[in-house]
Amino acid sequence: MDACTALAESIDRLAARGYANRRFLRELGRAAGVRRGALWVVDAARGGRNRLRGRGFHPAVDDDTDGQARHFAGTVAVAARVGGPLTRWLTTVVLRDPPDSPDGRLSDEAIEFARLVRSGELAQADAAAWVRDRLCHASA
């Protein structure tokens, strides 16, 4: 199984637990090694841990590394805590991921995913399909 598919399956498992939307997003961050408690910021600043190694992402968001699942899940976890605009600034200025790069586009997708789930526009039950359709290479 590729990392994008594994990410989607992790999202499916989380959705089955019935968490509130914000907690669902924070829990997704654990797939990137970002803890739930007060130390989440330390984990996020370090870039998390690569628990879902591998490829399988659409070329537009694939930077040719095995860390895109970590990047997406970690960015979702940060956006769930500090909001989209600050997360975008952090990814652009601190991480130096230009918006027109694969990592910049993946960050934008993660921020949008977090926004949609938090607002209820994207149901948790549909979140894995959203990832498969928009991010996974096999769907491209």
Coordinates of N, CA, C and O in Angstrom, one line a residue:
M1 N 0.9 -1.2 0.0 CA 0.0 0.0 0.0 C 0.9 1.2 0.0 O 1.9 1.3 0.7
D2 N 0.5 2.2 -0.8 CA 1.3 3.5 -0.8 C 0.9 4.4 0.4 O -0.2 4.2 1.0
A3 N 1.6 5.4 0.6 CA 1.4 6.3 1.8 C 0.1 7.1 1.6 O -0.5 7.4 2.6
C4 N -0.2 7.5 0.4 CA -1.5 8.3 0.3 C -2.7 7.4 0.6 O -3.6 7.9 1.3
T5 N -2.7 6.2 0.1 CA -3.8 5.3 0.5 C -3.8 5.0 2.0 O -4.9 4.9 2.6
A6 N -2.6 4.8 2.6 CA -2.5 4.6 4.0 C -3.1 5.8 4.8 O -3.8 5.6 5.8
L7 N -2.8 7.0 4.3 CA -3.3 8.2 4.9 C -4.9 8.2 4.9 O -5.5 8.4 5.8
A8 N -5.4 7.9 3.7 CA -6.9 7.8 3.5 C -7.5 6.8 4.4 O -8.5 7.0 5.1
E9 N -6.8 5.6 4.6 CA -7.4 4.6 5.4 C -7.3 5.0 6.9 O -8.2 4.7 7.7
S10 N -6.3 5.7 7.3 CA -6.2 6.3 8.6 C -7.3 7.2 8.9 O -7.9 7.3 10.0
I11 N -7.7 8.0 7.9 CA -8.8 9.0 8.0 C -10.1 8.2 8.2 O -10.9 8.6 9.0
D12 N -10.3 7.2 7.4 CA -11.5 6.4 7.5 C -11.6 5.8 8.9 O -12.7 5.8 9.5
R13 N -10.5 5.3 9.5 CA -10.6 4.7 10.9 C -10.9 5.8 11.9 O -11.7 5.6 12.8
L14 N -10.3 7.0 11.7 CA -10.6 8.1 12.6 C -12.1 8.5 12.5 O -12.7 8.8 13.5
A15 N -12.6 8.6 11.3 CA -14.0 9.0 11.1 C -14.9 8.1 11.8 O -16.0 8.5 12.3
A16 N -14.6 6.8 11.9 CA -15.5 5.8 12.5 C -15.6 6.0 14.0 O -16.5 5.5 14.7
R17 N -14.6 6.7 14.6 CA -14.6 6.9 16.1 C -15.6 8.0 16.6 O -15.9 8.1 17.7
G18 N -16.1 8.8 15.7 CA -17.2 9.8 16.1 C -16.7 11.0 16.8 O -17.4 11.5 17.6
Y19 N -15.5 11.4 16.6 CA -14.9 12.6 17.3 C -15.6 13.8 16.8 O -16.1 13.9 15.7
A20 N -15.6 14.9 17.6 CA -16.0 16.2 17.1 C -15.0 16.6 16.0 O -13.8 16.1 16.0
N21 N -15.4 17.5 15.1 CA -14.6 17.8 14.0 C -13.2 18.3 14.3 O -12.2 17.9 13.7
R22 N -13.1 19.2 15.3 CA -11.8 19.7 15.7 C -10.9 18.6 16.2 O -9.7 18.6 15.9
R23 N -11.4 17.8 17.1 CA -10.6 16.7 17.6 C -10.2 15.7 16.5 O -9.1 15.2 16.5
F24 N -11.1 15.4 15.6 CA -10.8 14.6 14.4 C -9.5 15.1 13.7 O -8.6 14.3 13.4
L25 N -9.5 16.4 13.5 CA -8.3 17.0 12.8 C -7.1 16.9 13.6 O -6.0 16.6 13.1
R26 N -7.2 17.1 14.9 CA -6.0 17.0 15.8 C -5.5 15.6 15.9 O -4.3 15.3 15.9
E27 N -6.5 14.6 15.9 CA -6.1 13.2 15.9 C -5.4 12.8 14.6 O -4.5 12.0 14.7
L28 N -5.8 13.4 13.5 CA -5.1 13.1 12.3 C -3.7 13.5 12.3 O -2.8 12.9 11.8
G29 N -3.4 14.6 13.1 CA -2.0 15.0 13.3 C -1.1 14.0 13.9 O 0.1 14.0 13.7
R30 N -1.7 13.1 14.7 CA -0.9 12.0 15.3 C -0.3 11.1 14.2 O 0.8 10.5 14.4
A31 N -0.9 11.0 13.0 CA -0.3 10.2 11.9 C 1.0 10.9 11.5 O 1.8 10.2 10.8
A32 N 1.2 12.1 11.8 CA 2.4 12.9 11.4 C 3.3 13.0 12.6 O 4.3 13.7 12.5
G33 N 3.0 12.4 13.7 CA 3.8 12.5 14.9 C 3.6 13.8 15.7 O 4.5 14.2 16.4
V34 N 2.5 14.4 15.5 CA 2.1 15.6 16.3 C 1.2 15.2 17.4 O 0.1 14.8 17.1
R35 N 1.7 15.3 18.6 CA 0.9 14.9 19.8 C -0.3 15.8 20.0 O -0.3 16.9 19.5
R36 N -1.2 15.4 20.8 CA -2.5 16.1 21.1 C -2.3 17.2 22.1 O -2.9 18.2 22.0
G37 N -1.5 17.0 23.1 CA -1.4 17.9 24.2 C -0.6 19.2 23.9 O -0.4 19.6 22.8
A38 N -0.2 19.8 25.0 CA 0.5 21.1 24.9 C 1.8 21.1 24.1 O 2.3 22.1 23.6
L39 N 2.4 19.9 24.0 CA 3.7 19.8 23.3 C 3.5 19.6 21.8 O 4.5 19.4 21.0
W40 N 2.3 19.8 21.3 CA 2.0 19.7 19.8 C 2.9 20.6 19.1 O 3.4 20.3 18.0
V41 N 3.1 21.8 19.6 CA 3.9 22.9 18.9 C 5.3 22.4 18.7 O 5.9 22.7 17.7
V42 N 5.9 21.7 19.7 CA 7.3 21.2 19.6 C 7.3 20.2 18.5 O 8.2 20.3 17.6
D43 N 6.4 19.3 18.4 CA 6.4 18.3 17.4 C 6.2 18.9 16.0 O 6.9 18.5 15.1
A44 N 5.3 19.9 15.9 CA 5.1 20.5 14.6 C 6.3 21.3 14.2 O 6.7 21.3 13.0
A45 N 6.9 22.0 15.1 CA 8.1 22.8 14.7 C 9.3 21.9 14.3 O 10.1 22.3 13.4
R46 N 9.3 20.7 14.8 CA 10.4 19.7 14.4 C 10.0 19.0 13.1 O 10.8 18.2 12.6
G47 N 8.8 19.2 12.6 CA 8.4 18.5 11.4 C 7.7 17.2 11.7 O 7.5 16.4 10.7
G48 N 7.4 16.9 12.9 CA 6.7 15.6 13.2 C 7.6 14.4 13.0 O 8.8 14.5 12.9
R49 N 7.0 13.3 12.8 CA 7.7 12.0 12.5 C 7.0 11.4 11.4 O 5.8 11.4 11.2
N50 N 7.7 10.7 10.6 CA 7.3 10.1 9.3 C 6.7 8.7 9.6 O 7.3 7.7 9.3
R51 N 5.5 8.7 10.1 CA 4.9 7.4 10.4 C 4.3 6.7 9.2 O 4.1 5.5 9.2
L52 N 3.9 7.4 8.2 CA 3.3 6.9 7.0 C 4.3 7.2 5.8 O 4.1 8.0 5.0
R53 N 5.4 6.4 5.8 CA 6.4 6.6 4.7 C 5.9 6.1 3.4 O 5.2 5.1 3.3
G54 N 6.3 6.7 2.4 CA 6.1 6.2 1.0 C 5.5 7.3 0.1 O 5.5 8.5 0.4
R55 N 5.1 6.8 -1.0 CA 4.7 7.7 -2.1 C 3.2 7.5 -2.4 O 2.5 7.2 -1.5
G56 N 2.8 7.8 -3.6 CA 1.5 7.5 -4.1 C 0.7 8.8 -4.2 O -0.5 8.8 -4.4
F57 N 1.3 10.0 -4.1 CA 0.6 11.2 -4.2 C 0.6 11.7 -5.7 O 1.5 11.4 -6.5
H58 N -0.4 12.5 -6.0 CA -0.6 13.1 -7.3 C 0.7 13.9 -7.6 O 1.2 14.6 -6.7
P59 N 1.2 13.9 -8.9 CA 2.4 14.7 -9.2 C 2.4 16.1 -8.8 O 3.4 16.7 -8.4
A60 N 1.2 16.8 -8.8 CA 1.1 18.2 -8.4 C 1.5 18.4 -7.0 O 1.9 19.5 -6.6
V61 N 1.4 17.4 -6.1 CA 1.7 17.6 -4.7 C 2.8 16.6 -4.2 O 3.0 16.5 -3.0
D62 N 3.5 16.1 -5.1 CA 4.5 15.1 -4.8 C 5.9 15.8 -5.0 O 6.3 16.2 -6.1
D63 N 6.6 15.8 -3.9 CA 8.0 16.4 -3.9 C 9.1 15.4 -4.1 O 10.2 15.7 -3.8
D64 N 8.7 14.2 -4.4 CA 9.7 13.1 -4.6 C 10.4 12.7 -3.3 O 11.5 12.2 -3.3
T65 N 9.7 12.8 -2.2 CA 10.2 12.3 -1.0 C 9.1 11.3 -0.4 O 8.0 11.2 -0.9
D66 N 9.5 10.6 0.7 CA 8.6 9.7 1.3 C 7.8 10.4 2.5 O 7.2 9.7 3.3
G67 N 7.8 11.7 2.5 CA 7.2 12.4 3.6 C 5.9 13.2 3.4 O 5.5 14.0 4.2
Q68 N 5.2 13.0 2.3 CA 4.0 13.8 1.9 C 2.9 13.5 2.9 O 2.1 14.4 3.2
A69 N 2.7 12.3 3.3 CA 1.6 12.0 4.2 C 1.8 12.7 5.5 O 0.9 13.3 6.1
R70 N 3.1 12.7 6.0 CA 3.4 13.4 7.2 C 3.2 14.9 7.0 O 2.6 15.6 7.9
H71 N 3.6 15.5 5.9 CA 3.4 16.9 5.6 C 1.9 17.2 5.6 O 1.5 18.2 6.3
F72 N 1.1 16.5 5.0 CA -0.4 16.8 4.9 C -1.0 16.7 6.3 O -1.6 17.6 6.8
A73 N -0.8 15.6 7.0 CA -1.4 15.4 8.3 C -0.9 16.4 9.3 O -1.7 16.9 10.1
G74 N 0.4 16.7 9.3 CA 0.9 17.7 10.2 C 0.4 19.1 9.9 O 0.0 19.8 10.9
T75 N 0.2 19.4 8.7 CA -0.3 20.7 8.3 C -1.8 20.8 8.7 O -2.3 21.9 9.2
V76 N -2.5 19.7 8.6 CA -3.9 19.7 9.0 C -4.0 20.0 10.5 O -4.8 20.8 11.0
A77 N -3.1 19.3 11.3 CA -3.1 19.5 12.7 C -2.8 20.9 13.2 O -3.4 21.4 14.1
V78 N -1.9 21.5 12.5 CA -1.6 22.9 12.8 C -2.7 23.8 12.4 O -3.1 24.7 13.2
A79 N -3.3 23.6 11.2 CA -4.4 24.5 10.8 C -5.6 24.3 11.7 O -6.3 25.3 12.0
A80 N -5.8 23.1 12.3 CA -6.9 22.9 13.2 C -6.7 23.7 14.5 O -7.7 24.1 15.2
R81 N -5.5 24.0 14.8 CA -5.2 24.7 16.1 C -5.0 26.3 15.9 O -5.5 27.0 16.8
V82 N -4.4 26.7 14.8 CA -4.1 28.1 14.7 C -4.8 28.8 13.5 O -4.7 30.0 13.3
G83 N -5.5 28.0 12.7 CA -6.3 28.5 11.6 C -5.5 28.5 10.3 O -4.2 28.4 10.3
G84 N -6.2 28.7 9.2 CA -5.6 28.6 7.9 C -4.6 29.7 7.5 O -3.5 29.4 7.1
P85 N -4.9 31.0 7.8 CA -4.0 32.1 7.4 C -2.6 32.0 8.1 O -1.6 32.1 7.4
L86 N -2.6 31.7 9.4 CA -1.4 31.6 10.1 C -0.6 30.4 9.6 O 0.6 30.4 9.5
T87 N -1.3 29.3 9.4 CA -0.7 28.1 8.9 C 0.0 28.3 7.5 O 1.1 27.9 7.3
R88 N -0.7 29.0 6.7 CA -0.2 29.3 5.3 C 1.1 30.2 5.5 O 2.1 29.9 4.8
W89 N 1.0 31.1 6.3 CA 2.2 32.0 6.6 C 3.4 31.2 7.1 O 4.5 31.3 6.6
L90 N 3.1 30.3 8.0 CA 4.2 29.4 8.6 C 4.8 28.5 7.5 O 6.0 28.4 7.5
T91 N 4.0 28.0 6.7 CA 4.5 27.1 5.7 C 5.3 27.8 4.6 O 6.3 27.3 4.1
T92 N 4.9 29.1 4.3 CA 5.5 29.8 3.3 C 6.8 30.5 3.8 O 7.9 30.4 3.2
V93 N 6.7 31.1 5.0 CA 7.8 31.9 5.5 C 8.8 31.0 6.3 O 10.0 31.1 6.1
V94 N 8.3 30.2 7.2 CA 9.2 29.5 8.1 C 9.7 28.2 7.4 O 10.9 27.9 7.4
L95 N 8.8 27.5 6.8 CA 9.2 26.2 6.1 C 9.8 26.5 4.7 O 10.4 25.6 4.1
R96 N 9.5 27.7 4.2 CA 10.0 28.1 2.8 C 9.4 27.2 1.7 O 10.2 26.8 0.8
D97 N 8.1 26.9 1.8 CA 7.5 26.2 0.7 C 6.7 27.2 -0.1 O 5.6 27.6 0.3
P98 N 7.2 27.6 -1.2 CA 6.5 28.5 -2.1 C 5.1 27.9 -2.5 O 5.0 26.7 -2.7
P99 N 4.1 28.8 -2.6 CA 2.8 28.3 -3.0 C 2.7 27.5 -4.3 O 1.9 26.6 -4.5
D100 N 3.6 27.8 -5.2 CA 3.6 27.1 -6.5 C 4.5 25.8 -6.5 O 4.7 25.2 -7.6
S101 N 5.0 25.4 -5.4 CA 5.8 24.2 -5.3 C 4.8 23.0 -4.9 O 3.7 23.2 -4.4
P102 N 5.3 21.8 -5.1 CA 4.5 20.6 -4.6 C 4.1 20.7 -3.1 O 3.0 20.5 -2.7
D103 N 5.1 21.1 -2.3 CA 4.8 21.2 -0.8 C 3.9 22.4 -0.6 O 3.0 22.3 0.3
G104 N 4.0 23.5 -1.3 CA 3.1 24.6 -1.1 C 1.7 24.2 -1.5 O 0.7 24.6 -0.8
R105 N 1.5 23.5 -2.6 CA 0.2 23.1 -3.0 C -0.4 22.0 -2.0 O -1.6 22.1 -1.7
L106 N 0.5 21.1 -1.5 CA 0.0 20.2 -0.5 C -0.4 20.9 0.8 O -1.4 20.5 1.4
S107 N 0.3 21.9 1.2 CA -0.1 22.7 2.4 C -1.4 23.4 2.1 O -2.3 23.4 3.0
D108 N -1.6 23.9 0.9 CA -2.9 24.5 0.6 C -4.1 23.5 0.7 O -5.1 23.8 1.2
E109 N -3.8 22.3 0.2 CA -4.8 21.3 0.3 C -5.1 20.9 1.7 O -6.3 20.7 2.1
A110 N -4.1 20.8 2.5 CA -4.3 20.5 4.0 C -5.1 21.5 4.7 O -6.0 21.2 5.5
I111 N -4.8 22.8 4.4 CA -5.5 23.9 5.0 C -6.9 23.9 4.6 O -7.8 24.1 5.4
E112 N -7.2 23.6 3.3 CA -8.5 23.6 2.8 C -9.3 22.4 3.4 O -10.5 22.5 3.8
F113 N -8.6 21.3 3.5 CA -9.2 20.1 4.2 C -9.7 20.4 5.6 O -10.8 20.1 6.0
A114 N -8.8 21.0 6.4 CA -9.1 21.4 7.7 C -10.2 22.4 7.8 O -11.1 22.2 8.6
R115 N -10.3 23.3 6.9 CA -11.4 24.3 6.9 C -12.7 23.6 6.6 O -13.7 23.9 7.3
L116 N -12.7 22.8 5.6 CA -13.9 22.1 5.2 C -14.5 21.2 6.3 O -15.7 21.1 6.6
V117 N -13.6 20.4 7.0 CA -14.0 19.6 8.1 C -14.5 20.4 9.2 O -15.6 20.1 9.8
R118 N -13.7 21.4 9.6 CA -14.1 22.2 10.8 C -15.5 22.9 10.6 O -16.3 23.0 11.5
S119 N -15.7 23.3 9.3 CA -17.0 24.0 9.1 C -18.2 23.1 8.9 O -19.3 23.5 8.8
G120 N -17.9 21.8 8.7 CA -18.9 20.8 8.5 C -19.3 20.6 7.0 O -20.1 19.9 6.7
E121 N -18.6 21.4 6.1 CA -18.8 21.3 4.7 C -18.4 19.9 4.2 O -18.9 19.4 3.2
L122 N -17.4 19.3 4.8 CA -16.9 18.0 4.4 C -17.1 17.1 5.7 O -16.5 17.3 6.7
A123 N -18.0 16.2 5.5 CA -18.3 15.2 6.6 C -17.1 14.3 6.8 O -16.4 13.9 5.8
Q124 N -16.8 13.9 8.0 CA -15.7 13.0 8.3 C -15.9 11.7 7.5 O -14.9 11.2 7.0
A125 N -17.1 11.3 7.3 CA -17.3 10.0 6.6 C -16.9 10.2 5.1 O -16.6 9.2 4.5
D126 N -16.8 11.4 4.6 CA -16.4 11.6 3.2 C -14.9 12.1 3.1 O -14.4 12.3 2.0
A127 N -14.3 12.3 4.2 CA -12.9 12.9 4.2 C -11.9 12.0 3.5 O -11.0 12.5 2.8
A128 N -11.9 10.7 3.7 CA -10.9 9.8 3.1 C -11.1 9.8 1.6 O -10.1 9.9 0.8
A129 N -12.4 9.9 1.1 CA -12.6 9.9 -0.3 C -12.1 11.2 -0.9 O -11.5 11.3 -2.0
W130 N -12.2 12.3 -0.1 CA -11.7 13.6 -0.6 C -10.2 13.5 -0.8 O -9.6 14.0 -1.8
V131 N -9.5 12.9 0.2 CA -8.0 12.7 0.1 C -7.7 11.8 -1.1 O -6.8 12.2 -1.9
R132 N -8.4 10.7 -1.3 CA -8.1 9.9 -2.4 C -8.3 10.6 -3.8 O -7.5 10.5 -4.7
D133 N -9.4 11.3 -3.9 CA -9.8 12.0 -5.1 C -8.8 13.1 -5.4 O -8.5 13.4 -6.6
R134 N -8.4 13.9 -4.4 CA -7.6 15.1 -4.7 C -6.1 14.9 -4.6 O -5.4 15.7 -5.2
L135 N -5.7 13.9 -3.8 CA -4.3 13.8 -3.5 C -3.6 12.6 -4.0 O -2.4 12.6 -4.3
C136 N -4.3 11.5 -4.1 CA -3.6 10.2 -4.4 C -3.4 10.1 -5.9 O -4.3 10.4 -6.7
H137 N -2.3 9.6 -6.3 CA -1.9 9.4 -7.7 C -2.8 8.4 -8.4 O -3.1 8.7 -9.6
A138 N -3.2 7.4 -7.8 CA -4.0 6.4 -8.5 C -5.3 7.0 -9.0 O -5.9 6.5 -9.9
S139 N -5.8 8.1 -8.3 CA -7.0 8.8 -8.7 C -6.8 9.8 -9.8 O -7.8 10.3 -10.3
A140 N -5.6 10.1 -10.1 CA -5.3 11.2 -11.0 C -5.5 10.7 -12.4 O -5.5 9.6 -12.8

